[in-house]
Short mmCIF file of C-alpha atoms and ligand atoms in Angstrom, two decimals:
data_model
loop_
_atom_site.label_atom_id
_atom_site.label_comp_id
_atom_site.label_asym_id
_atom_site.label_seq_id
_atom_site.Cartn_x
_atom_site.Cartn_y
_atom_site.Cartn_z
CA MET A 27 6.17 -15.92 3.86
CA ASN A 28 2.43 -16.34 3.72
CA ASP A 29 -0.37 -18.65 4.79
CA PHE A 30 -1.63 -19.69 1.36
CA LYS A 31 -0.67 -23.34 1.15
CA ARG A 32 -1.60 -26.56 -0.58
CA VAL A 33 -3.47 -29.34 1.16
CA ASN A 34 -3.58 -32.50 -0.98
CA GLY A 35 -2.55 -30.28 -3.89
CA GLU A 36 -5.50 -27.86 -3.39
CA LEU A 37 -4.62 -24.24 -2.70
CA CYS A 38 -6.03 -22.99 0.62
CA ALA A 39 -6.08 -19.70 2.47
CA GLU A 40 -4.96 -20.81 5.92
CA ASP A 41 -7.33 -23.76 6.50
CA VAL A 42 -10.00 -22.76 3.99
CA PRO A 43 -9.97 -24.21 0.45
CA LEU A 44 -10.10 -21.34 -2.04
CA ALA A 45 -12.57 -23.32 -4.12
CA GLN A 46 -15.02 -23.18 -1.21
CA ILE A 47 -14.81 -19.39 -1.10
CA ALA A 48 -15.20 -19.14 -4.86
CA GLN A 49 -18.29 -21.29 -4.74
CA ALA A 50 -19.90 -19.11 -2.08
CA VAL A 51 -18.75 -15.66 -3.17
CA GLY A 52 -17.91 -15.99 -6.84
CA THR A 53 -14.94 -14.45 -8.62
CA PRO A 54 -12.97 -12.23 -8.91
CA THR A 55 -12.40 -12.01 -5.16
CA TYR A 56 -9.56 -10.68 -3.04
CA ILE A 57 -8.69 -12.98 -0.15
CA TYR A 58 -6.58 -11.87 2.81
CA SER A 59 -4.93 -13.99 5.49
CA GLN A 60 -5.23 -12.64 9.02
CA ALA A 61 -2.33 -14.83 10.20
CA THR A 62 -0.01 -13.39 7.55
CA ILE A 63 -0.95 -9.77 8.27
CA THR A 64 -0.51 -10.39 11.98
CA ARG A 65 2.87 -12.06 11.57
CA HIS A 66 4.16 -9.32 9.30
CA PHE A 67 3.05 -6.58 11.68
CA HIS A 68 4.74 -8.32 14.61
CA ALA A 69 7.94 -8.87 12.58
CA LEU A 70 8.23 -5.13 11.91
CA ASP A 71 7.28 -4.20 15.44
CA GLN A 72 9.85 -6.66 16.82
CA ALA A 73 12.48 -5.41 14.39
CA LEU A 74 12.31 -2.00 16.08
CA ALA A 75 12.17 -3.39 19.62
CA GLY A 76 14.58 -1.59 21.89
CA VAL A 77 13.86 1.89 20.54
CA PRO A 78 10.62 3.75 21.16
CA HIS A 79 8.66 3.38 17.96
CA THR A 80 5.28 3.45 16.24
CA ILE A 81 4.40 1.46 13.15
CA CYS A 82 2.02 3.58 11.07
CA TYR A 83 0.53 1.21 8.51
CA ALA A 84 0.16 2.89 5.09
CA VAL A 85 -3.59 2.70 4.60
CA LYS A 86 -3.44 3.13 0.83
CA ALA A 87 -1.88 -0.33 0.42
CA CYS A 88 -5.10 -2.08 1.50
CA SER A 89 -7.78 -0.07 3.20
CA ASN A 90 -10.60 -2.52 3.90
CA LEU A 91 -12.08 -1.77 7.34
CA ALA A 92 -11.48 -5.33 8.51
CA VAL A 93 -7.78 -5.00 7.71
CA LEU A 94 -7.55 -1.58 9.37
CA SER A 95 -9.42 -2.87 12.42
CA LEU A 96 -7.13 -5.88 12.69
CA LEU A 97 -4.01 -3.71 12.50
CA GLY A 98 -5.46 -1.22 14.96
CA ARG A 99 -6.11 -4.04 17.43
CA LEU A 100 -2.52 -5.21 16.97
CA GLY A 101 -1.41 -1.73 18.06
CA SER A 102 -0.67 -0.18 14.70
CA GLY A 103 -0.89 3.50 13.91
CA PHE A 104 -1.71 4.68 10.39
CA ASP A 105 -0.18 6.65 7.55
CA LEU A 106 -2.91 8.62 5.78
CA VAL A 107 -2.91 10.44 2.48
CA SER A 108 -6.50 11.68 2.27
CA LEU A 109 -9.59 12.60 4.25
CA GLY A 110 -11.19 9.39 3.02
CA GLU A 111 -8.41 7.37 4.61
CA LEU A 112 -8.76 9.29 7.89
CA ARG A 113 -12.48 8.55 7.95
CA ARG A 114 -11.85 4.88 7.13
CA VAL A 115 -9.43 4.56 10.05
CA GLN A 116 -11.98 6.19 12.34
CA ALA A 117 -14.76 3.97 11.01
CA ALA A 118 -12.57 0.94 11.71
CA GLY A 119 -12.05 2.07 15.31
CA GLY A 120 -8.38 2.99 14.68
CA ASP A 121 -6.65 5.61 16.77
CA ALA A 122 -6.27 8.87 14.84
CA ARG A 123 -3.83 10.09 17.50
CA LYS A 124 -1.47 7.43 16.20
CA ALA A 125 -1.89 8.58 12.58
CA VAL A 126 0.43 10.67 10.46
CA PHE A 127 -1.01 12.60 7.54
CA SER A 128 1.23 12.43 4.46
CA GLY A 129 0.71 13.47 0.86
CA VAL A 130 1.87 16.18 -1.46
CA GLY A 131 -1.48 17.99 -1.80
CA LYS A 132 -3.62 18.29 1.31
CA ARG A 133 -6.73 20.47 0.95
CA ASP A 134 -7.76 22.91 3.69
CA ASP A 135 -10.73 20.76 4.70
CA GLU A 136 -8.45 17.72 4.97
CA ILE A 137 -5.99 19.63 7.13
CA ALA A 138 -8.82 20.84 9.36
CA ALA A 139 -10.27 17.35 9.73
CA ALA A 140 -6.86 15.91 10.58
CA LEU A 141 -6.29 18.58 13.24
CA ALA A 142 -9.76 18.07 14.68
CA ALA A 143 -9.10 14.32 14.85
CA GLY A 144 -5.88 14.99 16.78
CA VAL A 145 -3.47 13.27 14.42
CA LEU A 146 0.07 12.67 15.63
CA CYS A 147 1.42 14.98 12.96
CA LEU A 148 1.05 16.37 9.48
CA ASN A 149 3.96 15.61 7.19
CA LEU A 150 4.50 18.84 5.27
CA GLU A 151 5.78 18.70 1.74
CA SER A 152 6.38 22.34 0.78
CA ALA A 153 6.60 25.95 1.96
CA GLY A 154 3.13 26.52 0.56
CA GLU A 155 1.73 23.66 2.56
CA LEU A 156 3.38 24.95 5.72
CA ALA A 157 1.60 28.27 5.18
CA ARG A 158 -1.73 26.52 4.50
CA VAL A 159 -1.51 24.39 7.64
CA GLU A 160 -0.57 27.45 9.70
CA ARG A 161 -3.56 29.36 8.31
CA VAL A 162 -6.00 26.51 9.03
CA ALA A 163 -4.57 25.97 12.53
CA ARG A 164 -4.84 29.68 13.30
CA ALA A 165 -8.47 29.73 12.19
CA MET A 166 -9.15 26.76 14.48
CA GLY A 167 -7.16 28.26 17.35
CA VAL A 168 -4.94 25.20 17.63
CA ARG A 169 -1.27 24.41 17.28
CA ALA A 170 -0.68 21.91 14.48
CA PRO A 171 1.91 19.19 15.10
CA VAL A 172 4.12 19.12 12.01
CA SER A 173 7.00 17.26 10.46
CA LEU A 174 8.79 18.19 7.27
CA ARG A 175 9.05 15.51 4.64
CA VAL A 176 12.51 15.97 3.26
CA ASN A 177 13.72 14.62 -0.03
CA PRO A 178 17.15 13.12 0.61
CA ASP A 179 17.86 12.62 -3.12
CA VAL A 180 18.55 8.90 -2.82
CA ASP A 181 18.04 6.36 -5.59
CA PRO A 182 15.89 3.55 -4.16
CA LYS A 183 16.61 1.37 -7.23
CA THR A 184 12.98 0.60 -7.89
CA HIS A 185 10.42 1.21 -10.66
CA LYS A 186 10.42 4.87 -11.67
CA TYR A 187 6.72 5.27 -10.86
CA ILE A 188 7.34 4.27 -7.24
CA ALA A 189 10.64 6.13 -6.65
CA THR A 190 9.80 9.19 -4.57
CA GLY A 191 13.07 10.30 -2.97
CA LEU A 192 14.94 11.57 -6.01
CA ARG A 193 15.44 15.28 -6.57
CA GLU A 194 13.27 15.22 -9.70
CA SER A 195 10.25 13.64 -7.96
CA LYS A 196 7.30 15.76 -6.83
CA PHE A 197 7.66 14.57 -3.24
CA GLY A 198 9.26 16.18 -0.23
CA ILE A 199 11.31 19.28 0.47
CA ALA A 200 14.86 19.54 -0.87
CA MET A 201 17.36 19.17 1.96
CA PRO A 202 18.92 22.61 1.43
CA ASP A 203 15.49 24.26 1.80
CA ALA A 204 14.40 22.29 4.84
CA ARG A 205 16.42 24.14 7.46
CA ALA A 206 14.93 27.53 6.65
CA LEU A 207 11.45 26.05 6.72
CA TYR A 208 12.11 24.50 10.12
CA PHE A 209 13.06 27.96 11.43
CA GLN A 210 9.85 29.34 9.98
CA ALA A 211 7.76 26.56 11.52
CA ALA A 212 9.47 26.84 14.90
CA ALA A 213 8.71 30.56 15.00
CA SER A 214 4.99 30.07 14.40
CA ASP A 215 2.45 30.22 17.24
CA TYR A 216 0.23 27.81 15.33
CA LEU A 217 2.73 25.09 14.48
CA ARG A 218 4.48 22.68 16.80
CA VAL A 219 7.55 21.15 15.23
CA VAL A 220 7.60 17.50 16.28
CA GLY A 221 9.50 15.54 13.69
CA ILE A 222 11.07 14.90 10.36
CA ASP A 223 10.24 12.30 7.75
CA CYS A 224 11.29 10.87 4.44
CA HIS A 225 9.84 8.21 2.16
CA ILE A 226 12.10 7.38 -0.74
CA GLY A 227 10.00 4.91 -2.68
CA SER A 228 8.36 1.52 -2.70
CA GLN A 229 9.36 -2.10 -3.30
CA ILE A 230 12.93 -1.34 -2.14
CA LEU A 231 14.88 -4.55 -1.80
CA GLU A 232 18.13 -3.46 -0.17
CA VAL A 233 18.76 -1.59 3.07
CA ALA A 234 21.50 0.63 1.61
CA PRO A 235 19.10 3.29 0.20
CA PHE A 236 17.24 3.43 3.53
CA ALA A 237 20.53 3.79 5.41
CA GLU A 238 21.72 6.51 3.06
CA ALA A 239 18.47 8.45 3.42
CA ILE A 240 18.29 8.13 7.21
CA ALA A 241 21.92 9.19 7.58
CA LYS A 242 21.24 12.34 5.56
CA VAL A 243 18.10 13.09 7.56
CA LEU A 244 19.97 12.60 10.85
CA GLU A 245 22.61 15.12 9.76
CA LEU A 246 19.86 17.66 9.40
CA VAL A 247 18.40 16.65 12.78
CA ALA A 248 21.80 17.28 14.39
CA ASP A 249 22.16 20.66 12.66
CA LEU A 250 18.70 21.65 13.83
CA ARG A 251 19.52 20.66 17.38
CA THR A 252 22.58 22.93 17.24
CA ASP A 253 20.25 25.66 16.07
CA GLY A 254 17.97 25.07 19.04
CA ILE A 255 15.26 23.06 17.30
CA THR A 256 14.88 19.68 18.98
CA LEU A 257 12.78 17.09 17.20
CA GLU A 258 10.85 14.33 18.93
CA HIS A 259 10.63 11.79 16.14
CA ILE A 260 12.13 10.58 12.90
CA ASP A 261 9.73 8.96 10.45
CA VAL A 262 11.73 6.66 8.20
CA GLY A 263 8.85 6.12 5.74
CA GLY A 264 7.74 2.84 4.23
CA GLY A 265 8.95 1.15 1.09
CA LEU A 266 10.37 -2.18 2.20
CA GLY A 267 9.91 -4.62 -0.68
CA ILE A 268 8.50 -8.12 -0.87
CA CYS A 269 9.09 -11.23 -2.96
CA TYR A 270 6.79 -11.33 -6.00
CA SER A 271 8.87 -13.83 -7.99
CA ASP A 272 12.54 -14.39 -7.16
CA GLU A 273 13.50 -11.17 -5.40
CA THR A 274 15.34 -11.47 -2.10
CA PRO A 275 14.26 -8.38 -0.17
CA ALA A 276 15.98 -7.35 3.02
CA THR A 277 14.09 -8.86 5.94
CA PRO A 278 12.29 -6.68 8.51
CA GLU A 279 15.00 -7.80 10.98
CA VAL A 280 17.83 -6.46 8.80
CA TRP A 281 15.89 -3.30 8.00
CA GLY A 282 15.10 -2.75 11.69
CA ALA A 283 18.69 -3.36 12.77
CA THR A 284 19.85 -0.78 10.23
CA VAL A 285 17.32 1.80 11.41
CA LYS A 286 18.18 1.16 15.04
CA SER A 287 21.94 1.36 14.53
CA LEU A 288 21.57 4.77 12.88
CA VAL A 289 19.02 6.21 15.29
CA ALA A 290 20.58 4.78 18.48
CA GLY A 291 21.65 7.49 20.89
CA THR A 292 19.64 10.26 19.24
CA GLY A 293 16.74 9.90 21.66
CA LEU A 294 14.34 10.13 18.73
CA HIS A 295 11.09 8.18 18.63
CA VAL A 296 11.03 6.15 15.41
CA ILE A 297 7.96 6.07 13.16
CA ALA A 298 7.76 3.78 10.14
CA GLU A 299 5.08 3.76 7.43
CA PRO A 300 5.14 0.26 5.93
CA GLY A 301 2.34 -0.79 3.60
CA ARG A 302 3.27 -3.41 1.04
CA VAL A 303 5.49 -5.46 3.36
CA ILE A 304 2.58 -6.00 5.75
CA VAL A 305 -0.23 -6.83 3.33
CA GLY A 306 1.34 -7.60 -0.08
CA ASN A 307 1.83 -11.31 0.36
CA ALA A 308 -1.12 -11.55 2.74
CA GLY A 309 -3.56 -11.26 -0.15
CA LEU A 310 -4.37 -12.97 -3.43
CA LEU A 311 -6.86 -12.37 -6.19
CA LEU A 312 -8.99 -15.37 -7.00
CA THR A 313 -10.18 -15.50 -10.60
CA ARG A 314 -11.85 -17.97 -12.93
CA VAL A 315 -10.80 -18.91 -16.45
CA ILE A 316 -13.49 -17.78 -18.88
CA GLY A 317 -11.85 -19.39 -21.85
CA LYS A 318 -8.75 -19.92 -23.91
CA LYS A 319 -7.90 -18.52 -27.30
CA GLN A 320 -5.05 -19.13 -29.72
CA HIS A 321 -3.54 -16.92 -32.46
CA ASP A 322 -0.93 -18.92 -34.33
CA ASP A 323 1.35 -20.12 -31.56
CA LYS A 324 0.22 -17.48 -29.05
CA VAL A 325 -2.11 -18.73 -26.32
CA PHE A 326 -4.34 -16.40 -24.32
CA VAL A 327 -5.93 -17.47 -21.07
CA ILE A 328 -8.90 -15.15 -20.59
CA VAL A 329 -9.88 -14.75 -16.94
CA ASP A 330 -12.68 -12.88 -15.17
CA ALA A 331 -10.26 -10.52 -13.36
CA ALA A 332 -8.93 -7.60 -15.35
CA MET A 333 -6.82 -4.47 -15.14
CA ASN A 334 -9.67 -2.67 -13.38
CA ASP A 335 -9.44 -5.26 -10.58
CA LEU A 336 -5.62 -5.43 -10.42
CA VAL A 337 -3.86 -2.67 -12.32
CA ARG A 338 -0.28 -3.31 -11.19
CA PRO A 339 0.79 -5.36 -14.22
CA ALA A 340 -0.52 -2.68 -16.60
CA LEU A 341 0.70 0.28 -14.54
CA TYR A 342 4.11 -0.86 -13.33
CA ASP A 343 4.80 -3.86 -15.51
CA ALA A 344 4.51 -5.72 -12.22
CA TYR A 345 4.96 -9.46 -11.90
CA HIS A 346 2.38 -11.52 -10.00
CA ALA A 347 2.78 -15.27 -9.69
CA ILE A 348 -0.29 -17.12 -10.98
CA GLU A 349 -1.20 -20.69 -10.03
CA PRO A 350 -4.12 -23.00 -10.63
CA VAL A 351 -6.03 -23.57 -7.40
CA ALA A 352 -6.54 -27.26 -8.24
CA PRO A 353 -3.70 -29.81 -8.11
CA HIS A 354 -1.57 -29.42 -11.24
CA ALA A 355 1.74 -31.19 -10.66
CA ASP A 356 1.11 -33.65 -13.49
CA ARG A 357 0.17 -31.08 -16.15
CA ALA A 358 2.25 -30.00 -19.12
CA MET A 359 3.53 -26.42 -19.08
CA GLN A 360 2.44 -23.89 -21.66
CA THR A 361 3.59 -20.31 -22.25
CA VAL A 362 0.56 -18.03 -22.21
CA ASP A 363 -0.68 -14.47 -21.76
CA VAL A 364 -3.19 -14.21 -18.93
CA VAL A 365 -5.60 -11.45 -19.92
CA GLY A 366 -8.86 -9.95 -18.72
CA PRO A 367 -12.02 -9.00 -20.62
CA VAL A 368 -11.35 -5.23 -20.63
CA CYS A 369 -11.04 -3.46 -23.97
CA GLU A 370 -7.39 -2.40 -23.66
CA SER A 371 -4.24 -4.07 -24.91
CA GLY A 372 -2.77 -3.16 -21.51
CA ASP A 373 -5.30 -5.43 -19.89
CA PHE A 374 -3.14 -8.33 -18.81
CA LEU A 375 -2.19 -10.04 -15.56
CA ALA A 376 0.81 -11.86 -17.06
CA LEU A 377 2.63 -11.94 -20.41
CA ASP A 378 4.60 -14.86 -21.85
CA ARG A 379 4.11 -16.79 -18.65
CA PRO A 380 4.83 -20.51 -18.31
CA LEU A 381 1.70 -21.94 -16.72
CA PRO A 382 0.42 -25.48 -16.26
CA ASP A 383 -2.13 -26.23 -18.98
CA VAL A 384 -5.32 -24.65 -17.59
CA HIS A 385 -8.87 -25.32 -18.69
CA GLU A 386 -12.04 -23.31 -19.06
CA GLY A 387 -13.88 -22.75 -15.80
CA GLU A 388 -11.02 -23.48 -13.46
CA LEU A 389 -9.82 -21.21 -10.67
CA LEU A 390 -6.52 -19.36 -10.72
CA ALA A 391 -4.86 -17.54 -7.83
CA VAL A 392 -2.97 -14.32 -8.56
CA LEU A 393 -0.52 -14.11 -5.69
CA GLY A 394 1.02 -11.14 -3.91
CA ALA A 395 -2.08 -9.04 -4.59
CA GLY A 396 -2.78 -7.81 -1.06
CA ALA A 397 -1.11 -4.42 -1.54
CA TYR A 398 -2.23 -1.89 -4.15
CA GLY A 399 -4.75 -4.41 -5.45
CA MET A 400 -8.28 -3.62 -4.31
CA THR A 401 -7.31 -0.05 -3.37
CA MET A 402 -6.43 0.66 -7.00
CA ALA A 403 -9.45 -1.15 -8.44
CA SER A 404 -11.82 0.85 -10.61
CA ASN A 405 -15.13 0.39 -12.39
CA TYR A 406 -13.66 0.73 -15.88
CA ASN A 407 -15.83 -1.03 -18.47
CA SER A 408 -18.64 -0.83 -15.88
CA ARG A 409 -17.22 -3.76 -14.02
CA PRO A 410 -18.26 -4.06 -10.36
CA ARG A 411 -15.25 -4.20 -8.07
CA PRO A 412 -14.31 -7.58 -6.57
CA ALA A 413 -15.53 -8.98 -3.28
CA GLU A 414 -13.07 -9.10 -0.37
CA VAL A 415 -12.74 -11.96 2.10
CA LEU A 416 -10.74 -12.24 5.32
CA VAL A 417 -9.62 -15.68 6.49
CA SER A 418 -8.39 -16.76 9.90
CA GLY A 419 -7.71 -20.45 10.45
CA ALA A 420 -10.83 -22.31 9.39
CA GLN A 421 -13.00 -19.18 9.68
CA TRP A 422 -13.70 -16.72 6.94
CA ALA A 423 -15.89 -13.70 6.36
CA VAL A 424 -16.91 -11.55 3.42
CA VAL A 425 -15.50 -8.17 4.46
CA ARG A 426 -16.85 -6.42 1.38
CA PRO A 427 -19.45 -7.99 -0.86
CA ARG A 428 -19.03 -7.85 -4.60
CA GLU A 429 -20.27 -4.48 -5.79
CA ALA A 430 -23.81 -4.67 -7.13
CA LEU A 431 -24.34 -3.77 -10.77
CA GLU A 432 -26.91 -1.13 -9.78
CA ALA A 433 -24.31 0.50 -7.54
CA LEU A 434 -22.42 1.44 -10.68
CA TRP A 435 -25.02 4.02 -11.67
CA GLN A 436 -27.11 4.59 -8.55
CA ASP A 437 -25.69 8.11 -8.00
CA GLU A 438 -25.97 9.13 -11.62
CA VAL A 439 -28.64 11.48 -12.86
CA VAL A 440 -30.18 11.47 -16.30
CA ALA A 441 -30.31 15.21 -16.87
CA VAL A 442 -32.10 15.94 -20.12
CA LEU A 443 -30.96 19.46 -20.90
CA GLY A 444 -31.79 21.75 -23.73
CA ASP A 445 -35.13 22.33 -25.41
C1 PLP B 527 2.85 4.76 -0.22
C2 PLP B 527 3.53 5.33 0.96
C3 PLP B 527 3.99 4.50 1.99
C4 PLP B 527 3.91 3.00 1.93
O1 PLP B 527 4.77 2.46 0.97
P1 PLP B 527 5.00 0.87 0.89
O2 PLP B 527 5.94 0.72 -0.22
O3 PLP B 527 3.69 0.25 0.64
O4 PLP B 527 5.59 0.46 2.20
C5 PLP B 527 4.53 5.10 3.11
N1 PLP B 527 4.63 6.45 3.21
C6 PLP B 527 4.21 7.27 2.24
C7 PLP B 527 4.36 8.73 2.41
C8 PLP B 527 3.66 6.75 1.08
O5 PLP B 527 3.25 7.57 0.11
#
């Protein structure tokens, strides 16, 4: 559910007509609804009510400071995968002590910064990383709180690029290797074993893969307890899916009930790392039709947003619903490709899509673009990245202006080398 709705046929973000934002800010522009983000956070938080828990929002889904600040004020922790994300959370006033540091390749300086910031834990992904964290912690004279990210070898039944919990993926530690690594970590003077985590993939629609993964992880937790290693928390990862077209994802309530039923009685604190389910449907990409073009019976709608602004269709073959902002109930339908101006055949937002007949200059909304939209945007074709706007009720604010053209090259240096 989201708070983009039609008033007299005109698409609005909460109480603000999108056309008004386009007129003031231009296009392409990402627009986020504060009410939607807030409701989604509360739904997840409520879903885990009854067990001690921390929601650690996955910053990489949408990392604008206004969004991070909002979530921090709602009580969220954060799931980080880079030093840049740690610094963003700090810049937004978020609490680093409620942050977990994930990722398969943390550099020494990133580990040191995370330890200095007092993160809740580092999620270790390999024996090598365990050794690196121990070395950095020793040099700093601190004890690093660590969790092992195990790979439960579960098929999340999602796109192969976003499946992370299968044996062949680069993520996590194979279950059979985890126990020995826990012994190693527990024996170290510079590591403090606090938890265990898994993250099996993204856009997962059913609870069964989560349940399967958590059950496997809990078996290991029980074995470790027998061996004298008692963990404080289980981090069940993120990955809950959303509705982009006609999917029927498990609700936060069903997901939470499943997590709780498995974890009940273990005494473990539950951490979750949701990203997409909080912000995905809380954002849209507003774009303007530059023109239309026809080859035989193929119609192209050329818009001013492209794969550099929203790469998900090109990268994952992802579906995003697209609607005219203006009233369109009376228009004939036409099957079109919605494409951007970038010089790649992969530059499309939709292929063979039935769309009401749209005209040059009109606004289109690309829905479900709040997660992995702006954070994956690039400057390919020297295109400034979109503006970002946050809406709440009738209020709205530009939370990142459109990138200036000069910003594209301001750090570049014309070095004239040679004779
Ligand atoms: C990307 C990621 C998440 C968030 O995934 P969503 O599908 O957006 O919920 C959580 N944890 C880790 C380790 C990740 O890499």
